[in-house]
Structures are given as C-alpha cells and as structure tokens.
Amino acid sequence: MSNFAEDDAFEAAASGSLSARAMAARPAPYLDDLNPAQREAVEALDGPVLMLAGAGTGKTKALTTRIAHLLNSGKARPNEILAVTFTNKAAREMKERVAKLLGQTVEGMPWLGTFHAICVKLLRRHAELVGLKSNFTILDTDDQIRLLKQLIVAANIDEKRWPPRMLSGIIDNWKNRAWTPDKVPAAEASAFNQRGTELYAQYQARLKELNAVDFGDLLLHILTIFQTHADVLAQYQRWFRYVLVDEYQDTNVAQYMWLRLLAQGHKNICCVGDDDQSIYGWRGAEVGNILRFEKDFPGAKVIRLEQNYRSTPHILAAASRVIDTNEGRLGKTLWTDKNDGEKVRLIGHWDGEEEARWIGEELEAMQGGTRGLRPMDLDECAILVRASHQMRAFEDRFLTIGLPYRVIGGPRFYERMEIRDAMAYFRVACSPDDDLAFERIVNTPKRGAGDKAQQTMQRAARANGVSLLEGARLCVSAGDLTGKAKGQIGALVEQFDRWHARALDPKQNHIELAEQILDDSGYTAMWQNDKTPEAPGRLENLKELVKALENFENLQGFLEHVALIMDNETDDGGAKVSIMTLHGAKGLEFPAVFLPGWEDGLFPSQRSMDESGVKGLEEERRLAYVGITRAEELCTISFAANRRVYGQWQSALPSRFIDELPEDHVEVLTPPGLYGGGYGAAGMAGGSNIMDRAAEANVYNSPGWKRLQARQSTRGMSQPQESRNMVIDSTAVSAFTQGDRVFHTKFGYGYVMGIEGDKLDIEFEKAGSKKVVAKFVVAADRADDVPF
DNA sequence: CGCTGCATGCTTTTT
DNA sequence: GCATGCAGCG
C-alpha cells in the first residue's frame, strides 16, 4: 500500500486543475436556485444526512448541487468524494450536472460511479488480496450459468429438477446478503437439494481458477478485503471525506455494509432515497436500510423534500392516497403549487386488445389536443406496463395503425447473441486463457466440434493444467480430434495465435483487427448465409459494435468498458410514444402517462403476492405509486376484463389499487358503445345486452361495479391479504360443479367441464373451451347478475 | 454431429 | 403462444 498516493485516481485531482481547496469560500449562486428544504440538504455538508426525496422533488438537483457545493466551498477535492449510483445512466447524468453547475468539466471525480464500477476499480488494485490477478475478467450472466451447469452436471445432480438458473439465483441472493460460502447460515443448507452451499463453494473456487468474478463478487470481494485488511480499509476511510449515495432504498445488505465501512472514517455520509419508491426487493434491495438510517448513523439529520415540481394536484393526490395504504413508511406529504389540471382518468375495457386499440386512438387524438387539453407530442407520452409481455399488444396495434413507438428496455445491445459471440472472439484474442469465451465460440460458426470434441478438449486442458485453447492445441497435435473438427479447430487455434499477437501490438489498428477477426473466423459469413429474418439486423448490430470501437484505444479497453457499461440506446430521433415497464420508468417523467393492465393478478402480480405476501403486495403498491408519479399532466389508468395469457383467455377483476384511488381525483371514462359493439364483439353476441347496459352509466355507479366492490370488500378485507385471492376463488370455484350450465360476459353460455385450481374449465357454446376464473361466471339462470 | 420435433414453463432488471 | 431446451433420429 505504499504506492497508494501514486495511484492514478488519487493523483489525478491532487495535481489536476480543479484544486478545490484553493477555491475555498467562492460565491455560491447555485444556492439561490433551491427551495428551503433542498437548500438545507445541500448545506448540511457534515455528518450523516438522510435526504428523503419524494418523486419529482428535485432530488438529483439537490444531490448534484451538494457535490458542487462541497467542491466549491473547499471541503473536499473532487477525488475525495465517493458518490455512488446504481446505473451508469445516473452516474453520467450526475457528472454532467455537476460540471454544468461549476461551469467546467469535472475530470477529477474518479469515484463518482456505480457500485460496480467503483468496486472494479478497487478490486483491480487489490485483487491479489483475494487470490485474483488484477486483470480478472467479469463474467456475464450467460457465462455464469454455463459454469454452474458444468458444476451441477459434475456433481451428478439432475439439472432438470435443479436448473442452473435456480442455483444462480440462490447464489446471487446470498451474495446480495454478503454471505461468502463459509458464512451461509445453516438455515439455508437445504437450498438446492441440500447442496447449495457446497456448489457455491465450488463455484467460487472455479472462478478463482479462471481469474474471473461475477457481478456479485465485485462487491463481495471488496467487502472481504475491507473486513480482513484493516490497513486497506483505513486508508480509504481516511481518503473519502464525503460519501454520497443515490437511490439508497435500493441498496442490498452487501452494499449497505460496504457503505457503512467506508463512511466510518469521516462519518460524512449523505444518503438520498425514497422508501416509497423501493421496487427492487426481489433482487435483494432492503427497504430496511433506509428505514433504519437514523439508528445506523446516530445524530443523522433527516431532510424531507416534499415540494413536487412534476405533477398536478390530482395526480399527486391519487398517488399519495394509494401509497398511504402501505404500512411502515417514513412518511412524506407531497405538495405542489401547480393548478389542478385533469383528474386521473380511469377506464375499463373488455379485453387487452381493446385496451390497446383505445390507447392507440387516444394517442392519435391527443396529438391534436383533446378535451380542451393542449396538443401532446408522441414523445411526451408513455405507456407503462407491469410485465414486458404486455408490450406486445401495444406493438401489434401500433404497427397496424402506423403509430410510431419505441420500446425501452428490451434486450440490450450487449445482451444480444451476436454481440456476445463477437465479444467472446475479442476476449479470447486478448486473453487466450479466457476459457468461457473460448467455449462459447469454439463451435460458432460450426466447426464440427460438438459435445464429444469439446469434452476431449476440456479433458486435455484439465489434465495438463492449461487453458482450453491450449487444450485444443494439444488435441490437434495429438490427433485426438476426428473428422471435420480436426482441421477446423487446428485452424482456429492458429488464427487465435495470430490475433493475440496483433491484439498485443500497440501499432495494430484495433478496429481493423476486430473486423478481421469477425470475417476470418467465418462469423460474419455465418449470418450472411443465415436466411432467418433477424439475420440482417444482427449483421447491422455487428457493424455497430465495430463502430463503437472507435471510442477506445484498443480491444482490451473496449472489453473492460463493455463489461460494465451496457447501455446503448440508439434512436433515430423521431417522435415516438415510449413503451416500457414500470421498473424501467423509475426516474423518468412524461406529460402523459398510460397505465394499462390494472387487474388483480397482473398488477398487483399474483406471483409477487404468492411469494412475498404482504411485503410483495406493498412493493407492488409502490410500483403503482411510481407509475402514477411519472405523469406530469395526464395520467390514464385502465384495466381489461379479459386477457389472453399464455394463449388462454383469462378473466380478472380490476386491480385492488383501483379501489384505493380517491374518487374525488378520478374521472371515470366510459365511451359510448365501449362494451357494446365494435371490433371484439363478433362471436360473442350472447353477452351484448349486458354490455350495453353497463355502458349506460359510469362504471362506479353501475350496479355491477357496486356489487363487485361489495364483493371485494366483504370477502377481501377481513382476510389476510395474501390469502385473499385463494379464498375468493375457492369459494367461487366450489359454487360450481361439473355439468353446470353457466354464463360468461365475453364467451356467452357454456357448460362446466371441470375445475382446475382456481379456474373453471368451461366448454362454451360459441367460444369453445376456455379456462375462466370462477368469479366471472354465473349460473346460467342468473345471467343478469354479472358485473358490467 | 446436427437437425427436428415435442415438452415445458413462464415478473420485474442492473451491473 | 412462444421461446427455450432436450432427446432422439438421420
């Protein structure tokens, strides 16, 4: 550690142009731009601070101004500030905004970044302390799964009953809680058929052999280093005078421990977050971290940002009321001085297609201005769904009517097969002992090396203690490979020798090299010969990948970058409506937001409730809160009575979150004829009279709605939340027996053929065989009783 | 070795 | 309804 001060990142600012301490007590004009709470949060520089920032309250502004103020007031130099975010996007944005505030680029902020990026930087320095070399590779999920699969097979476990994905989930979970194999509690021993801990230990050992880490390890290794090398920890504790954390409610246990250790030095830690926006519990985030902050950091100052600059009062009221149902909140009261604006709009539909059709029409109309609203550009509109499979209905519809849309958060660039393959080639060219990369592409394109040949190479590598590439070379010279593989693998090994030499050559143009690797390996040709419709797109992506190389000095630098920075939002700029998941929408805002699919089981998600009970339901509710608070001017919630899920028609009740909306702030839309005629009605004539009747009144006042609400409240509220559905269903299901004649609003009359779980299997006269939730069916002689 | 055909089983997602 | 993944066949 003697060379600590010589380290680049520490060095940079000490000698850099931005010598903050020399600028002490400069005027701070940026402070005038803040409201009182924000200003307090910015000026409370010393000691622990929790900034509770509700949605749209200027959190990023406060955070970035705080950094600027730290620098400007001479409290810290840029490289003495540790500022952590969760996403690269957030880190980038923060850098930009700080720079803007100070009117200059902030080159000396090496410790502003994601948890992972900062950990990589730390781990490269101290790798040897955990038995790694500093040029370790970072595995992506794919590599991780393949590795685990090998271990599972080697351990003679049936990989069908115990899939690698499951083990990967378990291990990730343990890592999130900062459990190394020796620290996994005995209570978890039953995991993965009693062998979880054993396989976890094997996996970690294998990673070390490969000089590789997975994402969880980045944090975990650093934590281990801090816990076992007091001197290393002490230096960082001393070094980081100020620690700032964005989205604190999303931190997991490992991140929390990491932060606590680092902040112990100067105790200047400022955590920013919103317990109401904690939506990542399922991947290990602990809301408890933020709820406990004051206990963890005695003397902490808690500052609430409550003035909302984003949404109208109706929208805020709706959001606040929904989130208010949750227990154990820190509590905030958002307010705004904006004018009332539109109420939150609520509309019900027959099925998912109709919902998509209606939203499409609404979007078209809004561009010209509807109901006295200003015209809205498509760019200003977003559709936020609970699960990505809901997106398809909208894509289908929008393609049909030619409405431009963009899907945000689909499979990312780097996750695509062709990009991963190309990267694997580059990885082996740079580091010939990257076995996982070699394994990935050894038979892509086909080189006649199937299972058998690959096993032969693996064995040779193991037996001789060398990399797979070397193992392959040995097999070739020993003549262990047969047929096609023999020649082609030999050629590949030679190619890699040449590419590796060139990758090391500083005079080599790395873009040219990359192109040649892809061409000479036959990889490009493989896609050129591919007749499937996605092949041209893949070739296009490969071109883009090569183009991205321009920003880097060499292949190594590029690989390093891509392992961590994984976003690549290419957009051709035209005005488009955005379609994304609620999770993906966090942190964004749109003038007009559509929230479709508010049906019990879909949202809140049944699975979430089954797996995590009340905790799960509360997280779903926070998701609802996040969704509503994305809207600035217009928020439209909708639900459908019927939806095709996994190819089967399913009925559902409106989401319980709809019951929680404050009536005063909601306008119920019921377009004439909505339930009556039109597109979807063909083939279900049996129900049209009821549909028409329901359309006459607004949904809240209709008898059907009231009955529905009464049913929900009598059956639901007295029951424990998580069992509520099952109670309804079992009661309802048991009301029918095989052979009953029944009526369903969409499918008409039919006979009960059987009961499957909470669904009835019904043979409808017109619509054929369907599985339907019992509560949407009535005995045929009471057909008039159906809600809607 | 590689292709085809059937069985299976499904949130949310960043790094 | 669809994608993925395995077994069995050519």
Short mmCIF file of C-alpha atoms in Angstrom, two decimals, chain A residues 12 77 81 190 661 697 749 780 787:
data_model
loop_
_atom_site.label_atom_id
_atom_site.label_comp_id
_atom_site.label_asym_id
_atom_site.label_seq_id
_atom_site.Cartn_x
_atom_site.Cartn_y
_atom_site.Cartn_z
CA ALA A 12 -5.40 13.00 -10.80
CA ARG A 77 -11.22 17.78 -3.52
CA ILE A 81 -15.75 12.42 -2.77
CA SER A 190 -31.42 -27.13 2.41
CA LEU A 661 -57.78 5.67 -5.79
CA ALA A 697 -73.76 4.50 -16.63
CA TYR A 749 -73.25 -19.71 -22.39
CA ALA A 780 -76.95 -19.51 -16.47
CA PRO A 787 -70.98 -7.15 -13.15
#
